């Protein structure tokens, strides 16, 4: 039985009914890693022994008749920017090569409390800067649907692992689209929860006012189960929202009657693949046939969101990344004095895109330009947020494509940062506004998956789950498995 092909909730049933053991399941996923990892390159670090030991603990609990959590014994992957006690955490950067955190991120603690099995730390764009995982300081990851294409990014390893059967579920982080866009490119469900819904404690910061951790899964039910575990207030994160966490599985309801959908015309800008646009329109028609109402809306500041993001995110990054100077973390190149050591270390171990962002951010924050660039971008951010506030006065959800195209070829955009940045045009406004959004599979173009983005009000993840679940239950897009040949 190819256990690695099932969803987490199906496997949970098999575990509690003792049809399979957690060790057997973990071994099936590890065997799959052995078979396909040489082609996919999803993992920077594998934690095989820990995974099998954890699976054994779950088996012991089951044989003793103890109740287990829905994710107990189910193998997953973590993006390599979440701190794991005793396990190398690199952010796919050479500067953090060999860095072993002395503590766990809050999400990791929560996963441990739920006895989940972790197969390893997934590849990503260096410090989560990028949209293809080609900016990894180690190696690029391939898309399991077509190995010559990118899996998206920056959580490309997390998405590729799930699509290839090298993990059943994973966690990514999303600053401008890095969960949703790779989920879309790999035919998966990826949610960026409301800013502050999931603790950022122990998530290596890229742009602190935008970063958010979320699940990448094979279906909406698994998404709800992972959310149940990772959401919630954390006193260790001052931006964490102090609000109760509902049981998201209660929103797995196949019903959108009366749901008001807004379709913002600004998101269907030039550069969009007509097949993507067709798939989105078809999805809307279907939701309407299931009882939803739809209307066109206008979000006039959308066109400025991308530029504002590429001021704000690099500005925050330039400050956050100042700590990687060869003193406290990771690698160092010795110099003639301390300044020379800083320069040599940062020059040797940070990648081109990271350096570009640090320079851009430092410039935008410098005394002479702060008001013209950074402050202006913050004002635009407020206008973008107001567009969402106004839209949600009239609609329950906003639907857009997740990305303007399907996955592109490795190397196709790596020498053109602007073309790469444009892949995030539909996802970035959501981070600027702090609202939640999910990407779900809604079709194929040229054999590659297309993603549909559903956006809701702050803390309305339940509405996202209900809408996404209804769409999923009336289609089969989530059932296809990437046609990855084992050589
Ligand atoms: N691609 C965007 C960027 O490069 C978003 C990255 C992210 O969400 N981490 O900044």
CSV table of C-alpha atoms and ligand atoms in Angstrom, one decimal:
chain,number,residue,atom,x,y,z
A,1,UNK,CA,0.0,0.0,0.0
A,2,UNK,CA,1.4,3.4,-0.9
A,3,UNK,CA,0.7,5.0,2.4
A,4,UNK,CA,2.4,8.2,1.4
A,5,UNK,CA,-0.4,9.0,-1.0
A,6,UNK,CA,-3.1,9.4,1.6
A,7,UNK,CA,-4.3,12.5,3.4
A,8,UNK,CA,-3.6,13.0,7.1
A,9,UNK,CA,-7.2,12.4,8.1
A,10,UNK,CA,-7.4,9.2,6.2
A,11,UNK,CA,-4.2,8.0,7.8
A,12,UNK,CA,-5.5,8.9,11.2
A,13,UNK,CA,-8.4,6.6,10.7
A,14,UNK,CA,-6.1,3.8,9.6
A,15,UNK,CA,-3.9,4.4,12.7
A,16,UNK,CA,-6.8,4.4,15.3
A,17,UNK,CA,-8.4,1.3,13.7
A,18,UNK,CA,-4.9,-0.4,13.9
A,19,UNK,CA,-5.0,-1.1,10.2
A,20,UNK,CA,-1.5,0.4,10.0
A,21,UNK,CA,1.1,1.4,12.5
A,22,UNK,CA,2.8,4.8,12.8
A,23,UNK,CA,6.2,3.2,12.3
A,24,UNK,CA,5.0,1.5,9.1
A,25,UNK,CA,3.6,4.8,7.9
A,26,UNK,CA,6.7,6.7,8.7
A,27,UNK,CA,8.8,4.0,7.0
A,28,UNK,CA,6.6,4.3,3.9
A,29,UNK,CA,7.3,8.1,3.7
A,30,UNK,CA,11.0,7.6,4.3
A,31,UNK,CA,11.1,5.0,1.5
A,32,UNK,CA,9.4,7.5,-0.7
A,33,UNK,CA,12.1,10.1,0.3
A,34,UNK,CA,14.7,7.5,-0.7
A,35,UNK,CA,13.0,7.0,-4.1
A,36,UNK,CA,12.4,10.5,-5.2
A,37,UNK,CA,14.4,13.0,-3.1
A,38,UNK,CA,17.4,12.8,-5.6
A,39,UNK,CA,15.0,14.3,-8.2
A,40,UNK,CA,12.9,16.6,-6.0
A,41,UNK,CA,15.4,18.0,-3.5
A,42,UNK,CA,12.8,19.1,-1.0
A,43,UNK,CA,14.8,18.7,2.2
A,44,UNK,CA,17.9,20.5,3.6
A,45,UNK,CA,18.0,18.3,6.7
A,46,UNK,CA,16.3,14.9,7.3
A,47,UNK,CA,15.4,13.8,10.8
A,48,UNK,CA,14.8,10.2,10.1
A,49,UNK,CA,15.8,8.7,13.5
A,50,UNK,CA,13.7,11.2,15.4
A,51,UNK,CA,10.8,10.5,13.1
A,52,UNK,CA,10.9,6.7,13.7
A,53,UNK,CA,11.3,7.1,17.4
A,54,UNK,CA,8.3,9.5,17.6
A,55,UNK,CA,6.3,7.0,15.5
A,56,UNK,CA,7.1,4.3,18.0
A,57,UNK,CA,5.8,6.5,20.8
A,58,UNK,CA,2.5,6.9,19.0
A,59,UNK,CA,2.2,3.1,18.4
A,60,UNK,CA,2.8,2.5,22.1
A,61,UNK,CA,0.1,5.0,23.0
A,62,UNK,CA,-2.3,3.3,20.5
A,63,UNK,CA,-1.6,-0.2,21.8
A,64,UNK,CA,-2.2,1.1,25.4
A,65,UNK,CA,-5.6,2.3,24.3
A,66,UNK,CA,-4.7,6.0,24.7
A,67,UNK,CA,-6.5,8.6,22.6
A,68,UNK,CA,-4.2,10.3,20.1
A,69,UNK,CA,-4.4,13.7,18.3
A,70,UNK,CA,-5.4,13.8,14.7
A,71,UNK,CA,-1.9,14.5,13.5
A,72,UNK,CA,-0.2,12.1,15.9
A,73,UNK,CA,2.1,9.8,14.0
A,74,UNK,CA,1.5,11.5,10.7
A,75,UNK,CA,4.8,12.5,9.0
A,76,UNK,CA,5.2,16.2,8.1
A,77,UNK,CA,7.9,18.7,7.0
A,78,UNK,CA,8.9,22.1,8.4
A,79,UNK,CA,10.2,25.0,6.5
A,80,UNK,CA,13.8,25.5,7.5
A,81,UNK,CA,13.1,28.9,9.1
A,82,UNK,CA,11.4,27.4,12.1
A,83,UNK,CA,13.7,26.8,15.0
A,84,UNK,CA,14.0,23.2,16.1
A,85,UNK,CA,15.9,22.4,19.3
A,86,UNK,CA,18.9,20.4,18.5
A,87,UNK,CA,18.2,20.3,14.7
A,88,UNK,CA,20.0,22.5,12.3
A,89,UNK,CA,18.0,25.5,11.1
A,90,UNK,CA,19.5,27.3,8.2
A,91,UNK,CA,16.9,29.4,6.4
A,92,UNK,CA,18.6,28.0,3.3
A,93,UNK,CA,21.5,30.4,4.0
A,94,UNK,CA,25.2,29.6,4.0
A,95,UNK,CA,25.5,32.1,6.8
A,96,UNK,CA,23.5,29.8,9.1
A,97,UNK,CA,25.0,26.6,7.9
A,98,UNK,CA,25.5,24.5,11.0
A,99,UNK,CA,23.4,26.7,13.3
A,100,UNK,CA,21.6,24.5,15.8
A,101,UNK,CA,18.9,26.4,17.8
A,102,UNK,CA,18.8,25.8,21.6
A,103,UNK,CA,15.0,26.0,21.6
A,104,UNK,CA,11.8,25.2,19.6
A,105,UNK,CA,9.5,27.6,17.8
A,106,UNK,CA,6.1,27.7,19.4
A,107,UNK,CA,4.6,25.9,16.5
A,108,UNK,CA,7.2,23.2,16.9
A,109,UNK,CA,6.3,22.8,20.5
A,110,UNK,CA,2.6,22.5,19.6
A,111,UNK,CA,3.4,19.8,17.1
A,112,UNK,CA,5.5,17.9,19.6
A,113,UNK,CA,2.6,18.1,22.1
A,114,UNK,CA,0.4,16.5,19.5
A,115,UNK,CA,2.9,13.7,18.8
A,116,UNK,CA,3.4,14.6,15.1
A,117,UNK,CA,6.3,13.0,13.2
A,118,UNK,CA,8.7,15.4,11.5
A,119,UNK,CA,10.6,14.0,8.5
A,120,UNK,CA,12.9,17.0,8.1
A,121,UNK,CA,13.5,20.7,7.4
A,122,UNK,CA,12.4,21.8,4.0
A,123,UNK,CA,14.3,23.8,1.4
A,124,UNK,CA,13.3,27.4,0.8
A,125,UNK,CA,14.5,30.7,-0.8
A,126,UNK,CA,17.2,32.1,1.4
A,127,UNK,CA,15.6,33.8,4.4
A,128,UNK,CA,12.3,33.4,2.6
A,129,UNK,CA,13.2,35.9,-0.1
A,130,UNK,CA,11.9,34.7,-3.4
A,131,UNK,CA,9.2,33.0,-5.3
A,132,UNK,CA,10.8,29.9,-6.7
A,133,UNK,CA,13.2,28.3,-4.2
A,134,UNK,CA,16.0,29.0,-6.7
A,135,UNK,CA,17.4,31.5,-4.1
A,136,UNK,CA,18.2,28.7,-1.7
A,137,UNK,CA,21.9,29.0,-0.7
A,138,UNK,CA,22.2,25.2,-1.1
A,139,UNK,CA,20.2,23.9,-4.2
A,140,UNK,CA,17.0,24.5,-6.0
A,141,UNK,CA,13.9,22.3,-5.5
A,142,UNK,CA,11.9,20.8,-8.4
A,143,UNK,CA,8.2,20.7,-8.9
A,144,UNK,CA,7.0,17.1,-8.6
A,145,UNK,CA,4.5,17.8,-11.4
A,146,UNK,CA,7.3,18.6,-13.8
A,147,UNK,CA,10.9,18.4,-12.5
A,148,UNK,CA,12.1,21.1,-14.9
A,149,UNK,CA,9.8,23.6,-13.3
A,150,UNK,CA,10.0,25.4,-10.0
A,151,UNK,CA,7.8,24.4,-7.1
A,152,UNK,CA,7.2,28.1,-6.3
A,153,UNK,CA,8.5,29.8,-3.2
A,154,UNK,CA,9.7,30.7,-0.8
A,155,UNK,CA,8.2,27.6,0.9
A,156,UNK,CA,9.0,25.5,-2.2
A,157,UNK,CA,10.5,22.6,-0.2
A,158,UNK,CA,7.5,22.4,2.0
A,159,UNK,CA,5.2,22.2,-1.0
A,160,UNK,CA,7.3,19.9,-3.1
A,161,UNK,CA,7.6,17.4,-0.1
A,162,UNK,CA,3.9,17.1,0.2
A,163,UNK,CA,3.2,16.9,-3.5
A,164,UNK,CA,5.9,14.2,-3.9
A,165,UNK,CA,4.7,12.1,-1.0
A,166,UNK,CA,7.8,12.9,1.0
A,167,UNK,CA,5.6,14.3,3.7
A,168,UNK,CA,1.8,14.1,4.3
A,169,UNK,CA,1.5,17.8,5.4
A,170,UNK,CA,3.9,20.7,6.0
A,171,UNK,CA,4.3,24.1,7.5
A,172,UNK,CA,5.4,27.1,5.4
A,173,UNK,CA,5.7,30.8,6.1
A,174,UNK,CA,4.1,33.5,4.1
A,175,UNK,CA,5.3,37.1,4.0
A,176,UNK,CA,4.0,38.0,0.5
A,177,UNK,CA,2.6,34.7,-0.8
A,178,UNK,CA,5.2,32.1,0.1
A,179,UNK,CA,2.6,29.5,1.3
A,180,UNK,CA,-0.1,30.1,-1.2
A,181,UNK,CA,2.0,30.5,-4.3
A,182,UNK,CA,3.9,27.2,-3.9
A,183,UNK,CA,0.7,25.4,-2.9
A,184,UNK,CA,-0.9,26.7,-6.1
A,185,UNK,CA,2.1,25.6,-8.2
A,186,UNK,CA,2.2,22.1,-6.6
A,187,UNK,CA,-1.6,21.5,-6.6
A,188,UNK,CA,-2.1,21.7,-2.9
A,189,UNK,CA,-4.1,23.6,-0.2
A,190,UNK,CA,-2.0,26.4,1.4
A,191,UNK,CA,-3.3,28.8,4.0
A,192,UNK,CA,-1.9,32.1,5.3
A,193,UNK,CA,-3.9,32.7,8.5
A,194,UNK,CA,-4.7,36.2,9.8
A,195,UNK,CA,-1.6,38.0,10.9
A,196,UNK,CA,-1.1,37.1,14.6
A,197,UNK,CA,-3.3,34.0,14.5
A,198,UNK,CA,-0.2,31.7,14.7
A,199,UNK,CA,2.7,32.5,16.9
A,200,UNK,CA,5.9,33.8,15.2
A,201,UNK,CA,8.0,32.9,18.2
A,202,UNK,CA,11.0,30.9,16.8
A,203,UNK,CA,10.2,31.7,13.2
A,204,UNK,CA,13.3,33.4,11.8
A,205,UNK,CA,12.1,36.9,10.9
A,206,UNK,CA,12.1,38.2,7.4
A,207,UNK,CA,9.6,41.0,7.5
A,208,UNK,CA,8.1,40.9,10.9
A,209,UNK,CA,4.9,42.9,10.2
A,210,UNK,CA,4.0,40.5,7.3
A,211,UNK,CA,5.3,37.0,8.2
A,212,UNK,CA,2.8,34.4,9.1
A,213,UNK,CA,3.1,30.6,9.5
A,214,UNK,CA,0.5,28.3,7.9
A,215,UNK,CA,-0.2,24.8,6.7
A,216,UNK,CA,0.3,23.2,3.3
A,217,UNK,CA,-1.8,20.1,2.8
A,218,UNK,CA,-3.4,17.8,0.3
A,219,UNK,CA,-7.0,18.8,1.1
A,220,UNK,CA,-9.0,21.3,3.1
A,221,UNK,CA,-9.8,18.8,5.9
A,222,UNK,CA,-6.1,18.4,6.6
A,223,UNK,CA,-5.7,22.2,6.5
A,224,UNK,CA,-8.4,22.5,9.2
A,225,UNK,CA,-6.7,19.8,11.4
A,226,UNK,CA,-3.3,21.5,11.2
A,227,UNK,CA,-4.8,24.9,11.9
A,228,UNK,CA,-6.5,23.4,15.1
A,229,UNK,CA,-3.0,22.6,16.3
A,230,UNK,CA,-0.9,25.6,15.4
A,231,UNK,CA,-3.3,28.5,16.0
A,232,UNK,CA,-3.7,30.4,19.3
A,233,UNK,CA,-2.3,33.1,21.5
A,234,UNK,CA,1.3,33.0,22.6
A,235,UNK,CA,2.6,35.3,25.3
A,236,UNK,CA,6.1,35.0,23.7
A,237,UNK,CA,5.0,36.8,20.6
A,238,UNK,CA,3.8,40.4,21.2
A,239,UNK,CA,1.9,40.5,17.9
A,240,UNK,CA,0.0,37.3,18.7
A,241,UNK,CA,-3.8,37.8,18.8
A,242,UNK,CA,-5.4,37.0,22.1
A,243,UNK,CA,-8.6,35.3,20.8
A,244,UNK,CA,-10.0,31.9,21.3
A,245,UNK,CA,-9.4,29.3,18.6
A,246,UNK,CA,-12.5,27.6,17.1
A,247,UNK,CA,-12.6,24.0,16.1
A,248,UNK,CA,-11.9,24.5,12.3
A,249,UNK,CA,-13.2,21.0,11.4
A,250,UNK,CA,-16.7,22.3,12.3
A,251,UNK,CA,-16.4,24.5,9.2
A,252,UNK,CA,-15.9,21.5,6.9
A,253,UNK,CA,-19.4,22.1,5.6
A,254,UNK,CA,-20.4,21.6,2.0
A,255,UNK,CA,-22.6,24.6,1.7
A,256,UNK,CA,-22.1,28.1,0.3
A,257,UNK,CA,-25.8,29.1,0.0
A,258,UNK,CA,-26.0,32.9,0.5
A,259,UNK,CA,-22.2,33.4,0.5
A,260,UNK,CA,-21.4,36.7,-1.0
A,261,UNK,CA,-18.3,36.6,-3.3
A,262,UNK,CA,-16.5,39.7,-4.5
A,263,UNK,CA,-14.4,39.5,-7.7
A,264,UNK,CA,-12.0,42.5,-7.8
A,265,UNK,CA,-11.4,43.5,-11.4
A,266,UNK,CA,-8.0,44.9,-10.6
A,267,UNK,CA,-6.6,41.4,-10.0
A,268,UNK,CA,-7.2,40.3,-13.6
A,269,UNK,CA,-4.4,42.5,-14.9
A,270,UNK,CA,-2.4,42.1,-18.0
A,271,UNK,CA,0.2,39.3,-17.9
A,272,UNK,CA,-2.3,36.8,-16.6
A,273,UNK,CA,-2.4,33.4,-18.4
A,274,UNK,CA,-5.8,33.2,-20.1
A,275,UNK,CA,-6.1,29.6,-19.0
A,276,UNK,CA,-5.7,30.6,-15.4
A,277,UNK,CA,-8.4,33.3,-15.8
A,278,UNK,CA,-10.7,30.8,-17.4
A,279,UNK,CA,-10.3,28.4,-14.5
A,280,UNK,CA,-11.0,31.1,-12.0
A,281,UNK,CA,-14.2,32.2,-13.8
A,282,UNK,CA,-15.3,28.6,-14.1
A,283,UNK,CA,-14.8,28.2,-10.3
A,284,UNK,CA,-16.9,31.3,-9.6
A,285,UNK,CA,-19.7,30.0,-11.9
A,286,UNK,CA,-19.7,26.7,-10.1
A,287,UNK,CA,-19.9,28.4,-6.6
A,288,UNK,CA,-22.7,30.5,-7.9
A,289,UNK,CA,-24.5,27.4,-9.1
A,290,UNK,CA,-24.1,26.0,-5.6
A,291,UNK,CA,-25.9,29.0,-4.1
A,292,UNK,CA,-23.3,31.7,-3.7
A,293,UNK,CA,-23.9,35.2,-5.0
A,294,UNK,CA,-21.2,37.0,-6.8
A,295,UNK,CA,-20.4,40.6,-7.8
A,296,UNK,CA,-17.6,42.5,-9.3
A,297,UNK,CA,-15.9,44.9,-6.9
A,298,UNK,CA,-13.1,47.4,-7.2
A,299,UNK,CA,-10.0,47.6,-5.0
A,300,UNK,CA,-8.4,50.7,-6.5
A,301,UNK,CA,-5.1,50.6,-4.7
A,302,UNK,CA,-4.2,47.1,-5.7
A,303,UNK,CA,-1.8,48.3,-8.4
A,304,UNK,CA,0.4,50.0,-5.8
A,305,UNK,CA,0.6,47.1,-3.4
A,306,UNK,CA,3.6,45.3,-5.0
A,307,UNK,CA,5.7,48.5,-5.0
A,308,UNK,CA,4.8,49.2,-1.4
A,309,UNK,CA,5.6,45.6,-0.4
A,310,UNK,CA,9.1,45.8,-2.0
A,311,UNK,CA,9.8,48.9,0.2
A,312,UNK,CA,8.4,47.6,3.4
A,313,UNK,CA,9.6,44.0,3.3
A,314,UNK,CA,13.2,44.9,2.4
A,315,UNK,CA,13.2,47.7,5.0
A,316,UNK,CA,12.2,45.3,7.8
A,317,UNK,CA,14.6,42.6,6.4
A,318,UNK,CA,17.5,45.0,6.4
A,319,UNK,CA,17.0,45.5,10.1
A,320,UNK,CA,16.2,41.9,10.9
A,321,UNK,CA,19.2,40.5,9.1
A,322,UNK,CA,21.7,42.9,10.8
A,323,UNK,CA,22.1,40.1,13.4
A,324,UNK,CA,23.9,37.9,10.9
A,325,UNK,CA,27.3,39.4,11.2
A,326,UNK,CA,29.6,36.5,12.1
A,327,UNK,CA,29.3,37.2,15.9
A,328,UNK,CA,26.4,35.2,17.4
A,329,UNK,CA,25.2,32.9,14.7
A,330,UNK,CA,26.5,30.5,12.1
A,331,UNK,CA,29.6,31.1,10.0
A,332,UNK,CA,32.4,33.7,10.1
A,333,UNK,CA,35.3,34.8,7.9
A,334,UNK,CA,38.0,36.4,10.0
A,335,UNK,CA,39.1,40.0,9.2
A,336,UNK,CA,41.7,42.5,10.2
A,337,UNK,CA,39.3,44.2,12.6
A,338,UNK,CA,35.6,43.7,13.5
A,339,UNK,CA,34.2,45.8,10.6
A,340,UNK,CA,36.4,43.9,8.2
A,341,UNK,CA,35.1,40.7,9.7
A,342,UNK,CA,31.5,41.8,9.3
A,343,UNK,CA,32.0,42.7,5.7
A,344,UNK,CA,33.9,39.6,4.8
A,345,UNK,CA,31.3,37.3,6.5
A,346,UNK,CA,28.3,39.0,5.0
A,347,UNK,CA,29.9,39.2,1.6
A,348,UNK,CA,30.9,35.5,1.6
A,349,UNK,CA,27.8,33.9,3.0
A,350,UNK,CA,24.7,35.9,2.0
A,351,UNK,CA,23.2,35.3,-1.5
A,352,UNK,CA,22.7,37.9,-4.2
A,353,UNK,CA,18.9,38.4,-3.6
A,354,UNK,CA,19.4,38.8,0.2
A,355,UNK,CA,22.1,41.4,-0.4
A,356,UNK,CA,19.9,43.2,-2.9
A,357,UNK,CA,17.1,43.4,-0.4
A,358,UNK,CA,19.4,44.6,2.4
A,359,UNK,CA,20.7,47.3,0.2
A,360,UNK,CA,17.2,48.3,-1.0
A,361,UNK,CA,15.9,48.3,2.6
A,362,UNK,CA,18.8,50.2,4.1
A,363,UNK,CA,18.4,52.8,1.3
A,364,UNK,CA,14.6,53.2,1.9
A,365,UNK,CA,15.2,53.7,5.6
A,366,UNK,CA,18.2,56.1,5.3
A,367,UNK,CA,17.7,59.6,6.8
A,368,UNK,CA,17.3,61.4,3.4
A,369,UNK,CA,14.9,59.0,1.8
A,370,UNK,CA,12.9,57.6,4.7
A,371,UNK,CA,9.9,59.9,4.1
A,372,UNK,CA,9.9,59.6,0.4
A,373,UNK,CA,10.1,55.8,0.3
A,374,UNK,CA,9.4,54.0,3.5
A,375,UNK,CA,6.8,56.4,4.9
A,376,UNK,CA,5.1,56.6,1.5
A,377,UNK,CA,4.9,52.8,1.3
A,378,UNK,CA,3.3,52.7,4.8
A,379,UNK,CA,0.6,55.1,3.6
A,380,UNK,CA,0.0,52.9,0.6
A,381,UNK,CA,-0.3,50.0,2.9
A,382,UNK,CA,-3.1,51.7,4.8
A,383,UNK,CA,-4.9,52.4,1.6
A,384,UNK,CA,-4.7,48.8,0.5
A,385,UNK,CA,-6.0,47.7,3.9
A,386,UNK,CA,-8.9,50.2,3.5
A,387,UNK,CA,-9.7,48.6,0.1
A,388,UNK,CA,-10.2,45.3,1.9
A,389,UNK,CA,-12.2,46.9,4.8
A,390,UNK,CA,-14.6,48.5,2.3
A,391,UNK,CA,-14.9,45.3,0.2
A,392,UNK,CA,-15.8,43.3,3.3
A,393,UNK,CA,-18.6,45.6,4.1
A,394,UNK,CA,-20.4,44.1,1.1
A,395,UNK,CA,-18.9,40.6,0.6
A,396,UNK,CA,-17.9,37.6,2.7
A,397,UNK,CA,-15.0,36.5,0.6
A,398,UNK,CA,-12.9,37.8,-2.2
A,399,UNK,CA,-11.8,35.4,-4.9
A,400,UNK,CA,-8.8,35.9,-7.2
A,401,UNK,CA,-6.2,33.7,-8.9
A,402,UNK,CA,-3.3,32.8,-6.5
A,403,UNK,CA,-0.7,33.6,-9.2
A,404,UNK,CA,-1.0,35.0,-12.7
A,405,UNK,CA,0.5,31.8,-14.2
A,406,UNK,CA,1.3,28.2,-13.4
A,407,UNK,CA,4.8,27.1,-12.4
A,408,UNK,CA,7.5,28.3,-14.7
A,409,UNK,CA,10.8,26.7,-15.8
A,410,UNK,CA,13.8,26.6,-13.4
A,411,UNK,CA,16.1,29.4,-14.6
A,412,UNK,CA,13.4,31.2,-16.6
A,413,UNK,CA,13.1,34.2,-14.2
A,414,UNK,CA,16.2,33.9,-12.0
A,415,UNK,CA,18.0,36.7,-13.8
A,416,UNK,CA,15.0,39.0,-13.8
A,417,UNK,CA,14.0,39.9,-10.2
A,418,UNK,CA,11.1,42.1,-11.4
A,419,UNK,CA,9.5,39.3,-13.4
A,420,UNK,CA,9.9,37.1,-10.3
A,421,UNK,CA,8.4,39.8,-8.0
A,422,UNK,CA,5.3,39.9,-10.3
A,423,UNK,CA,4.4,36.3,-9.5
A,424,UNK,CA,3.2,37.7,-6.1
A,425,UNK,CA,1.0,40.4,-7.4
A,426,UNK,CA,-2.2,38.6,-6.2
A,427,UNK,CA,-0.9,37.4,-2.9
A,428,UNK,CA,1.0,40.4,-1.5
A,429,UNK,CA,-2.0,42.7,-0.8
A,430,UNK,CA,-3.3,40.1,1.6
A,431,UNK,CA,-0.2,40.3,3.7
A,432,UNK,CA,-0.2,44.1,3.7
A,433,UNK,CA,-3.7,44.0,5.0
A,434,UNK,CA,-3.1,41.2,7.5
A,435,UNK,CA,-6.1,39.3,6.4
A,436,UNK,CA,-6.3,35.5,6.0
A,437,UNK,CA,-6.3,33.7,2.6
A,438,UNK,CA,-6.2,30.2,1.2
A,439,UNK,CA,-5.1,28.8,-2.1
A,440,UNK,CA,-6.8,25.6,-3.4
A,441,UNK,CA,-6.4,23.7,-6.6
A,442,UNK,CA,-9.0,24.7,-9.3
A,443,UNK,CA,-7.7,23.1,-12.5
A,444,UNK,CA,-4.8,22.5,-14.8
A,445,UNK,CA,-3.1,24.3,-17.6
A,446,UNK,CA,-0.7,22.3,-19.7
A,447,UNK,CA,-0.6,19.6,-17.0
A,448,UNK,CA,0.3,22.1,-14.3
A,449,UNK,CA,-1.9,22.9,-11.3
A,450,UNK,CA,-3.8,26.2,-11.1
A,451,UNK,CA,-4.5,27.9,-7.7
A,452,UNK,CA,-7.6,29.7,-6.7
A,453,UNK,CA,-7.2,32.3,-3.9
A,454,UNK,CA,-10.0,32.9,-1.4
A,455,UNK,CA,-9.6,35.9,1.0
A,456,UNK,CA,-11.7,36.7,4.1
A,457,UNK,CA,-11.9,39.2,6.9
A,458,UNK,CA,-9.5,39.1,9.8
A,459,UNK,CA,-10.1,35.9,11.9
A,460,UNK,CA,-12.6,34.6,9.4
A,461,UNK,CA,-10.6,31.4,8.6
A,462,UNK,CA,-13.8,29.5,9.2
A,463,UNK,CA,-15.4,31.2,6.2
A,464,UNK,CA,-12.3,30.2,4.1
A,465,UNK,CA,-12.5,26.6,5.2
A,466,UNK,CA,-16.2,26.4,4.4
A,467,UNK,CA,-15.9,28.0,1.0
A,468,UNK,CA,-12.8,26.0,0.1
A,469,UNK,CA,-14.3,22.7,1.4
A,470,UNK,CA,-17.5,23.3,-0.7
A,471,UNK,CA,-15.5,23.9,-3.8
A,472,UNK,CA,-13.3,20.8,-3.1
A,473,UNK,CA,-16.2,18.5,-2.4
A,474,UNK,CA,-17.7,19.4,-5.8
A,475,UNK,CA,-14.5,18.8,-7.8
A,476,UNK,CA,-11.7,16.3,-8.0
A,477,UNK,CA,-8.7,18.5,-8.5
A,478,UNK,CA,-7.2,17.7,-5.1
A,479,UNK,CA,-7.3,14.0,-5.8
A,480,UNK,CA,-4.6,13.9,-8.5
A,481,UNK,CA,-1.2,12.9,-7.4
A,482,UNK,CA,1.9,14.4,-9.1
A,483,UNK,CA,2.9,12.0,-11.8
A,484,UNK,CA,6.4,11.6,-10.5
A,485,UNK,CA,8.2,8.7,-12.0
A,486,UNK,CA,10.5,6.7,-9.8
A,487,UNK,CA,13.6,6.0,-11.8
B,1,LIG,N1,8.2,36.3,-3.1
B,1,LIG,C1,8.0,37.3,-2.1
B,1,LIG,C2,9.3,37.8,-1.7
B,1,LIG,O1,10.2,37.5,-2.3
B,1,LIG,C3,7.2,36.7,-0.9
B,1,LIG,C4,8.1,35.8,0.0
B,1,LIG,C5,7.4,35.3,1.2
B,1,LIG,O2,6.2,35.3,1.3
B,1,LIG,N2,8.2,34.9,2.1
B,1,LIG,O3,9.4,38.6,-0.8
